[in-house]
Amino acid sequence: GQSVMRRVEDVLDVWFDSGSMPYGQVHYPFQNEAWFDTHNPADFIVEYIGQTRGWFYMLHILSTALFDRPAFRNVISHGIVLGSDGQKMSKSLRNYPDVSEVLDRDGSDAMRWFLMSSPILRGGNLVVTEQGIRDGVRQVILPLWNVYSFFTLYTNAADGGQGYDARLRYDGYSDTLDQYLLANTGDLVRNMTAQLDSYDISGACDELRSYLDMLTNWYVRRSRQRFFDESVDAFDALYTALETVSRVAASLLPLVSEEIWRSLTGGRSVHLADWPEAGLFPSNPALVEAMDRVQQICSTGSSLRKAANLRVRLPLQELTVVAPGADALGGFAAVVADELNIRSVRLLDAESASPEEFGIEQKLVVNARAAGPRLGKNVQQAIKGSKSGDWSVSDAGVVTAGGLELEPQEYTLETVVAEAAEGAGSRAAAVLPGGGFVVLNTEVTPELEAEGTARDMVRAIQQARKDAGLNVSDRIRTTVTAGQQVLDALLANAGLVKTETLTLELDTVPAESSEPLITVEKTEA
């Protein structure tokens, strides 16, 4: 029952032994010469970044000495997984989320995405937190699943409930949104192929996350009416995008991708399907660039509305866009107007309009908390300079205030409408990321306010439809009990309200209460 252990007497170096692994494991050169010649150097190796000076180094040293070639072609050198407190994971400290609870609540795809998309695959360390895992669900898994649910909801309801069998179709689309979606999907395949071929897994995750943001927050949101109108092009475009995305995402989100792909295609498994061919998709760089710029304009305009406390459903009179190459955006003015709920969008080329013409100027704000530790008491000199106009920005981008150079984190440059400019109190401005700027007319007239109230009621009626369990195609009779101001706004925009909510009969009942009461009931057309 007892054994005797003896220490190996002659040890050259333990790393020498590890570095000999490619040969020792197959008893080369005494056996398996043919196999070894076709399998060395290795295609891929992965280990902790500390092995750079250990195992990785010795593998290369021996391979170079013996064969004059590297030991492997590709490597992923990962960092360290740390507990929620930033310390090394410890069973005794329990400083990490319970794995069973995470898998039961969020699923294994969430955990996999959290790891694959993290800096750990680029040599950085990773702090494991429940919030980090849930962020993957919120940012990636739920958006993908919600788009799939949206697609099935409308295709199943098409043709009076008979449904529509969407198909893979890569061209023949007339709507620019469909063309943009398909071009973007082709770019996704190309970019993810390049990232995965270079073993940049977290880079592939970045590509997928960005694409899903475009799909959910731009294409689907901008196309809702077309799906309601049972557009065959919209059905086929979204089907093609979803089927393709489920294939490229299969290695990153294996379970969600499997469920979506099998439901869409009826196939056996997405993991047995071929990788998509990017060449099947139309390439349209000009359209993609223009639409991306449109999204930047809309994002900037939305930020201006938010800063002015102007809700999205409140229509505004005008947005002026001054940007380089504004002619390329001419066909998208209606998209910007609809997205931002603006009556009129004016596009001007940056070469023919300057910020000064609109009374726009930049304002320097010094962050005393950030600059104080470095500048000491001189921070007051910089603040005084920023307020008196004694500041400048050099051609190299260096900001100087009161004769003192500031670090980038020590200040912010704000774009504002000068107080002396005409109509300054009813305008807001902001710089566009790609150059140029936008000016938003923030004046709210009684007519605009009434339409905004009506749009608020549209949202409330839609919620009432949902609460009543009605189908998206059901026609309804709507009764609104509210104060006279709300009812006046409702009646002044009755056409809008009826069209948006599928209301055939709109009844109004005056009441003293400021909180509207809405009832809906299904009715026949």
XYZ file of C-alpha atoms in Angstrom:
525
model
C 0.000 0.000 0.000
C 3.043 2.254 0.045
C 5.060 3.598 -2.866
C 8.459 5.194 -3.100
C 8.896 8.532 -4.878
C 12.288 9.464 -6.289
C 13.370 12.840 -7.544
C 14.610 12.972 -11.118
C 18.280 13.627 -10.715
C 19.183 15.243 -14.037
C 16.926 18.161 -15.010
C 18.240 20.559 -17.656
C 15.391 23.072 -17.400
C 11.661 22.646 -16.878
C 10.929 25.152 -19.667
C 13.186 23.189 -21.989
C 10.963 20.209 -21.271
C 7.806 22.260 -21.966
C 9.332 23.728 -25.105
C 9.910 20.209 -26.400
C 6.213 19.412 -26.187
C 5.530 19.490 -29.966
C 8.119 16.754 -30.506
C 7.858 14.779 -27.295
C 4.087 14.258 -27.505
C 4.435 12.344 -30.812
C 7.832 10.731 -30.061
C 9.490 12.632 -32.880
C 11.958 11.995 -34.544
C 11.789 8.332 -33.625
C 8.205 7.957 -34.816
C 5.507 9.840 -36.741
C 7.861 11.801 -38.975
C 5.338 12.140 -41.810
C 2.590 13.315 -39.463
C 4.885 15.820 -37.781
C 6.063 17.323 -41.064
C 2.457 18.169 -42.017
C 1.398 19.450 -38.588
C 4.274 21.716 -37.614
C 4.403 24.621 -37.035
C 1.116 24.667 -35.166
C -1.683 26.891 -36.482
C -2.756 28.189 -33.077
C -1.737 28.331 -29.434
C -3.303 30.041 -26.417
C -2.019 30.690 -22.895
C -1.716 33.280 -20.141
C 0.303 36.394 -21.099
C 2.971 35.504 -18.525
C 4.019 32.646 -20.820
C 5.523 35.177 -23.230
C 8.830 34.820 -21.395
C 8.316 31.157 -20.583
C 6.596 28.631 -22.749
C 6.126 30.788 -25.874
C 9.749 31.873 -25.777
C 11.191 28.395 -25.323
C 8.964 26.917 -28.042
C 10.361 29.444 -30.519
C 13.959 29.016 -29.340
C 13.904 25.241 -29.873
C 11.950 25.391 -33.141
C 14.308 28.005 -34.555
C 17.383 26.037 -33.473
C 16.086 22.725 -34.845
C 14.097 23.765 -37.924
C 14.833 27.467 -38.506
C 11.139 28.320 -38.298
C 8.676 29.566 -35.661
C 6.896 27.075 -33.412
C 3.401 28.399 -34.196
C 1.653 30.726 -36.634
C -0.995 32.375 -34.418
C -1.275 33.041 -30.705
C -3.833 34.428 -28.281
C -2.210 35.607 -25.078
C -4.940 36.206 -22.518
C -4.922 38.131 -19.245
C -6.126 37.165 -15.775
C -9.737 36.669 -14.672
C -10.259 38.559 -11.405
C -13.045 38.483 -8.861
C -15.676 41.213 -8.440
C -13.387 42.993 -5.954
C -10.502 43.136 -8.431
C -8.538 40.478 -6.553
C -7.618 36.971 -7.628
C -10.631 34.665 -7.675
C -10.946 32.738 -4.434
C -13.376 30.006 -3.418
C -12.968 30.940 0.216
C -13.701 34.633 -0.414
C -16.512 33.902 -2.899
C -15.566 37.107 -4.727
C -17.289 36.165 -7.987
C -20.899 35.607 -9.089
C -22.369 32.159 -8.514
C -21.930 30.388 -11.854
C -25.099 28.312 -11.503
C -27.198 31.406 -10.795
C -25.676 33.268 -13.748
C -26.347 30.390 -16.135
C -29.895 29.912 -14.855
C -30.726 33.624 -15.023
C -28.747 34.910 -18.012
C -27.812 31.769 -19.946
C -24.483 30.389 -21.046
C -24.419 32.632 -24.144
C -24.276 35.649 -21.835
C -21.276 34.262 -19.989
C -19.568 33.286 -23.240
C -20.138 36.740 -24.744
C -18.853 38.423 -21.592
C -15.574 36.539 -21.898
C -15.206 36.662 -25.700
C -15.875 40.411 -25.953
C -13.654 41.416 -23.029
C -10.084 42.804 -23.001
C -8.878 39.488 -21.584
C -8.426 38.097 -25.099
C -6.082 40.978 -25.860
C -3.870 40.378 -22.861
C -5.785 42.582 -20.426
C -7.283 41.550 -17.101
C -10.995 40.978 -16.593
C -13.029 41.732 -13.482
C -16.043 39.391 -13.388
C -19.221 41.156 -12.321
C -22.896 40.299 -12.638
C -23.527 43.687 -14.242
C -20.913 43.007 -16.898
C -22.573 39.729 -17.805
C -26.023 41.341 -17.887
C -24.711 44.110 -20.143
C -24.067 41.462 -22.789
C -27.682 40.361 -22.518
C -28.916 43.954 -22.773
C -26.626 45.098 -25.570
C -26.483 41.997 -27.776
C -28.641 38.991 -26.937
C -31.928 40.801 -26.268
C -31.631 43.129 -29.302
C -30.986 40.144 -31.586
C -33.873 38.185 -30.083
C -36.207 41.185 -30.184
C -35.544 41.737 -33.892
C -36.262 38.060 -34.539
C -39.515 38.319 -32.517
C -40.477 41.475 -34.420
C -39.884 39.700 -37.725
C -41.944 36.632 -36.808
C -44.766 38.792 -35.402
C -45.320 40.619 -38.676
C -44.605 37.793 -41.126
C -46.985 35.462 -39.264
C -49.702 38.147 -39.252
C -49.318 38.923 -42.965
C -52.039 38.144 -45.494
C -54.794 38.087 -42.925
C -52.956 35.651 -40.677
C -51.933 33.273 -43.458
C -48.346 34.418 -43.051
C -45.558 35.145 -45.509
C -42.623 32.808 -46.212
C -39.679 35.170 -46.494
C -36.667 34.104 -48.541
C -32.986 34.826 -48.934
C -32.676 37.668 -51.438
C -29.592 39.788 -51.899
C -30.639 42.309 -54.549
C -33.627 43.848 -56.327
C -34.549 46.253 -53.509
C -35.805 49.753 -54.292
C -35.992 51.207 -50.758
C -32.742 52.817 -49.565
C -33.163 51.341 -46.075
C -33.200 47.815 -47.496
C -30.199 48.606 -49.702
C -28.388 50.028 -46.681
C -29.202 46.974 -44.553
C -27.961 44.493 -47.159
C -24.785 46.489 -47.846
C -24.130 46.702 -44.102
C -24.718 42.964 -43.723
C -22.163 42.249 -46.442
C -19.688 44.526 -44.641
C -20.408 42.648 -41.408
C -19.534 39.321 -43.028
C -16.319 40.747 -44.491
C -15.252 42.451 -41.268
C -16.054 39.516 -39.002
C -14.277 37.146 -41.367
C -11.173 39.332 -41.229
C -11.320 39.625 -37.435
C -11.805 35.909 -36.807
C -9.186 34.946 -39.398
C -6.725 37.081 -37.454
C -7.896 35.554 -34.139
C -9.205 38.915 -32.922
C -12.320 37.518 -31.256
C -13.148 40.616 -29.219
C -12.813 42.656 -32.423
C -15.398 40.389 -34.053
C -17.657 40.997 -31.052
C -17.293 44.756 -31.549
C -18.379 44.380 -35.186
C -21.439 42.340 -34.230
C -22.456 44.714 -31.422
C -22.211 47.727 -33.739
C -24.238 45.962 -36.438
C -27.014 45.006 -34.016
C -27.229 48.590 -32.815
C -27.780 49.677 -36.431
C -30.285 46.882 -37.024
C -32.447 47.588 -33.982
C -32.101 51.335 -33.466
C -32.121 52.354 -37.101
C -33.362 49.829 -39.661
C -36.199 48.211 -37.690
C -37.313 51.454 -36.064
C -37.290 53.316 -39.371
C -39.101 50.443 -41.168
C -41.989 49.715 -38.779
C -44.644 51.190 -41.052
C -43.389 49.148 -43.994
C -43.709 45.951 -41.968
C -47.204 46.961 -40.955
C -47.972 47.562 -44.654
C -46.691 44.010 -45.353
C -43.840 45.086 -47.628
C -42.381 41.958 -49.232
C -39.042 43.721 -49.690
C -38.881 44.559 -45.974
C -39.736 40.956 -45.048
C -37.086 39.481 -47.367
C -34.407 42.028 -46.420
C -34.786 41.413 -42.692
C -34.979 37.640 -43.200
C -31.745 37.723 -45.205
C -30.062 39.829 -42.526
C -31.230 37.629 -39.631
C -30.311 34.379 -41.362
C -26.845 35.726 -42.134
C -26.289 37.213 -38.677
C -27.249 33.951 -36.987
C -24.520 32.214 -39.003
C -21.721 34.721 -38.346
C -22.689 34.950 -34.662
C -22.904 31.167 -34.189
C -19.430 30.809 -32.670
C -20.009 33.733 -30.294
C -23.668 33.120 -29.358
C -24.125 29.423 -30.163
C -27.472 28.780 -28.451
C -29.358 31.938 -29.448
C -28.042 31.691 -32.995
C -29.100 28.037 -33.190
C -32.645 28.792 -32.045
C -33.088 31.688 -34.484
C -31.501 29.972 -37.487
C -33.423 26.726 -37.081
C -36.691 28.602 -36.672
C -36.022 30.714 -39.768
C -34.769 27.989 -42.081
C -36.029 24.681 -40.718
C -32.452 23.406 -41.098
C -30.781 20.909 -38.819
C -28.232 23.193 -37.161
C -26.569 26.534 -37.801
C -23.320 24.903 -36.709
C -23.498 22.640 -39.760
C -24.224 25.531 -42.137
C -21.603 27.159 -44.373
C -20.061 30.490 -43.501
C -21.837 33.304 -45.434
C -20.329 34.620 -48.667
C -19.835 38.361 -48.510
C -19.726 38.533 -52.314
C -23.438 37.719 -52.503
C -24.291 41.047 -50.899
C -24.313 44.322 -52.847
C -21.458 46.676 -52.017
C -22.519 50.325 -51.736
C -19.918 52.328 -49.781
C -21.415 55.679 -50.806
C -24.860 54.786 -49.455
C -23.436 53.325 -46.231
C -21.312 56.429 -45.627
C -24.220 58.786 -46.335
C -26.647 56.873 -44.115
C -24.057 56.703 -41.328
C -23.711 60.499 -41.538
C -27.490 60.827 -41.396
C -27.473 58.794 -38.176
C -24.808 61.104 -36.745
C -26.943 64.125 -37.614
C -29.978 62.528 -35.978
C -27.984 61.598 -32.884
C -26.641 65.148 -32.559
C -30.086 66.653 -33.097
C -31.561 64.294 -30.524
C -28.939 65.411 -28.001
C -29.887 69.046 -28.610
C -33.559 68.243 -28.018
C -32.702 66.447 -24.809
C -30.508 69.296 -23.559
C -33.385 71.735 -24.191
C -35.922 69.425 -22.479
C -37.936 69.074 -25.688
C -39.526 65.626 -25.828
C -39.238 63.680 -29.087
C -42.999 63.638 -29.748
C -43.097 67.454 -29.714
C -42.594 68.655 -33.334
C -40.171 71.508 -33.982
C -40.042 73.916 -36.880
C -36.563 73.674 -38.409
C -33.145 72.024 -38.275
C -30.246 73.485 -40.252
C -27.406 71.118 -41.137
C -24.097 72.578 -42.303
C -21.746 69.789 -43.362
C -19.035 68.924 -45.907
C -20.505 67.330 -49.016
C -24.064 68.213 -48.046
C -25.250 67.404 -51.592
C -24.741 63.695 -50.870
C -27.258 63.988 -48.027
C -29.963 65.704 -50.055
C -32.013 62.552 -50.526
C -32.156 61.950 -46.765
C -33.623 65.255 -45.560
C -37.038 63.617 -45.149
C -35.468 60.824 -43.081
C -33.865 63.343 -40.709
C -37.115 65.307 -40.466
C -39.129 62.218 -39.613
C -36.570 60.809 -37.194
C -36.246 64.063 -35.222
C -39.887 65.144 -35.676
C -38.867 68.347 -37.473
C -41.114 70.187 -39.936
C -38.250 71.362 -42.174
C -34.611 70.327 -42.641
C -32.231 72.681 -44.419
C -28.958 71.265 -45.790
C -26.049 73.622 -46.496
C -22.524 72.820 -47.636
C -19.790 73.738 -45.159
C -17.930 75.686 -47.889
C -20.859 78.051 -48.415
C -21.846 78.628 -44.770
C -19.794 79.458 -41.707
C -20.542 79.250 -37.961
C -20.270 83.026 -37.722
C -23.247 83.473 -40.070
C -25.400 81.663 -37.521
C -23.931 83.413 -34.508
C -22.246 80.187 -33.394
C -19.174 80.297 -31.217
C -17.180 77.959 -29.026
C -17.109 78.289 -25.269
C -14.232 76.981 -23.143
C -15.093 75.516 -19.752
C -12.146 74.687 -17.447
C -12.597 71.683 -15.176
C -11.135 72.990 -11.931
C -11.250 69.567 -10.257
C -9.191 67.983 -13.048
C -6.808 70.899 -13.618
C -6.350 71.901 -9.974
C -3.872 69.183 -8.907
C -1.544 70.062 -11.801
C -1.932 73.845 -11.971
C -2.409 74.538 -8.281
C -3.476 78.134 -7.565
C -2.880 79.007 -11.239
C -6.103 77.183 -12.107
C -7.954 80.410 -11.269
C -5.886 82.178 -13.911
C -6.980 79.608 -16.499
C -10.640 79.894 -15.443
C -10.489 83.689 -15.652
C -8.963 83.455 -19.120
C -11.689 81.077 -20.317
C -14.431 83.459 -19.155
C -12.835 86.657 -20.496
C -12.064 85.216 -23.927
C -8.322 85.033 -23.290
C -7.992 81.532 -24.688
C -7.105 79.879 -27.994
C -6.748 76.571 -29.801
C -3.573 76.041 -31.842
C -3.439 74.276 -35.214
C -2.111 71.259 -33.337
C -5.203 71.260 -31.098
C -3.462 72.573 -27.964
C -5.777 74.697 -25.795
C -4.324 77.646 -23.894
C -6.287 79.716 -21.353
C -4.882 82.698 -19.483
C -1.457 81.866 -20.906
C -1.546 78.311 -19.500
C -1.658 75.141 -21.610
C -4.421 72.726 -20.624
C -4.490 68.936 -20.858
C -7.416 67.384 -22.791
C -9.097 66.113 -19.606
C -8.917 69.560 -17.993
C -11.459 71.326 -20.204
C -14.478 70.987 -22.493
C -15.251 72.971 -25.636
C -18.957 73.698 -26.014
C -20.668 74.923 -29.175
C -23.205 77.639 -28.332
C -25.236 80.379 -30.017
C -23.828 83.752 -28.998
C -26.104 85.683 -26.670
C -25.936 88.710 -28.966
C -27.000 86.706 -32.036
C -30.497 87.192 -33.458
C -32.938 84.673 -32.011
C -30.290 83.276 -29.661
C -32.872 82.275 -27.064
C -34.698 79.974 -29.486
C -31.734 78.243 -31.117
C -29.316 75.526 -30.058
C -26.203 74.350 -31.896
C -23.734 71.469 -31.836
C -20.713 70.288 -33.811
C -21.040 67.163 -35.970
C -18.479 64.358 -35.437
C -17.438 64.323 -39.104
C -17.165 68.117 -39.413
C -19.790 70.839 -39.735
C -22.552 71.673 -37.283
C -26.319 71.691 -36.765
C -28.616 74.475 -35.562
C -31.980 73.572 -34.046
C -34.867 76.007 -33.838
C -36.236 75.356 -30.335
C -39.199 77.760 -30.447
C -42.491 75.985 -29.598
C -45.607 77.617 -31.064
C -49.157 76.782 -29.865
C -49.691 74.758 -33.062
C -46.566 72.683 -32.437
C -47.528 72.169 -28.800
C -50.975 70.892 -29.832
C -49.490 68.394 -32.264
C -47.055 67.263 -29.582
C -49.959 66.645 -27.209
C -51.734 64.638 -29.923
C -48.617 62.518 -30.463
C -48.432 61.914 -26.720
C -51.995 60.633 -26.926
C -51.035 58.352 -29.823
C -48.431 56.765 -27.564
C -50.983 56.380 -24.768
C -53.557 54.805 -27.114
C -50.948 52.354 -28.425
C -50.216 51.332 -24.857
C -53.945 50.867 -24.247
C -54.096 48.614 -27.320
C -51.241 46.546 -25.950
C -52.812 46.320 -22.487
C -56.071 45.152 -24.093
C -54.253 42.303 -25.871
C -55.202 43.495 -29.364
C -53.400 42.312 -32.486
C -51.273 44.799 -34.427
C -53.808 44.801 -37.299
C -57.004 45.192 -35.213
C -59.123 48.294 -35.880
C -60.486 50.008 -32.802
C -62.938 52.495 -31.358
C -61.204 54.894 -28.988
C -62.735 56.996 -26.217
C -60.612 59.690 -24.566
C -61.777 61.411 -21.382
C -59.573 64.427 -20.648
C -59.343 68.162 -20.040
C -60.433 70.549 -22.789
C -56.883 71.508 -23.787
C -56.001 67.880 -24.486
C -59.266 67.279 -26.352
C -58.745 70.381 -28.508
C -55.278 69.167 -29.453
C -56.675 65.708 -30.147
C -59.446 66.959 -32.439
C -57.126 69.367 -34.257
C -54.928 66.387 -35.168
C -57.624 63.710 -35.414
C -56.378 62.433 -38.768
C -52.914 61.789 -37.389
C -54.275 60.044 -34.288
C -56.645 57.795 -36.226
C -54.031 56.768 -38.801
C -51.309 55.991 -36.260
C -53.556 53.969 -33.936
C -55.928 52.281 -36.450
C -58.835 54.107 -34.816
C -62.040 54.090 -36.873
C -64.145 55.991 -34.328
C -62.690 58.612 -31.991
C -64.937 59.771 -29.147
C -63.999 62.550 -26.720
C -65.462 63.220 -23.287
C -64.636 66.468 -21.414
C -63.469 66.109 -17.822
C -61.888 68.188 -15.091
C -59.121 65.669 -14.490
C -55.745 66.539 -15.957
C -54.881 62.861 -16.425
C -56.496 61.480 -19.623
C -58.494 58.249 -19.408
C -58.378 56.070 -22.512
C -60.537 53.070 -23.415
C -60.231 51.043 -26.612
C -62.354 48.281 -28.075
C -62.005 46.233 -31.215
C -64.360 47.128 -34.035
C -64.905 45.892 -37.562
C -63.684 47.919 -40.522
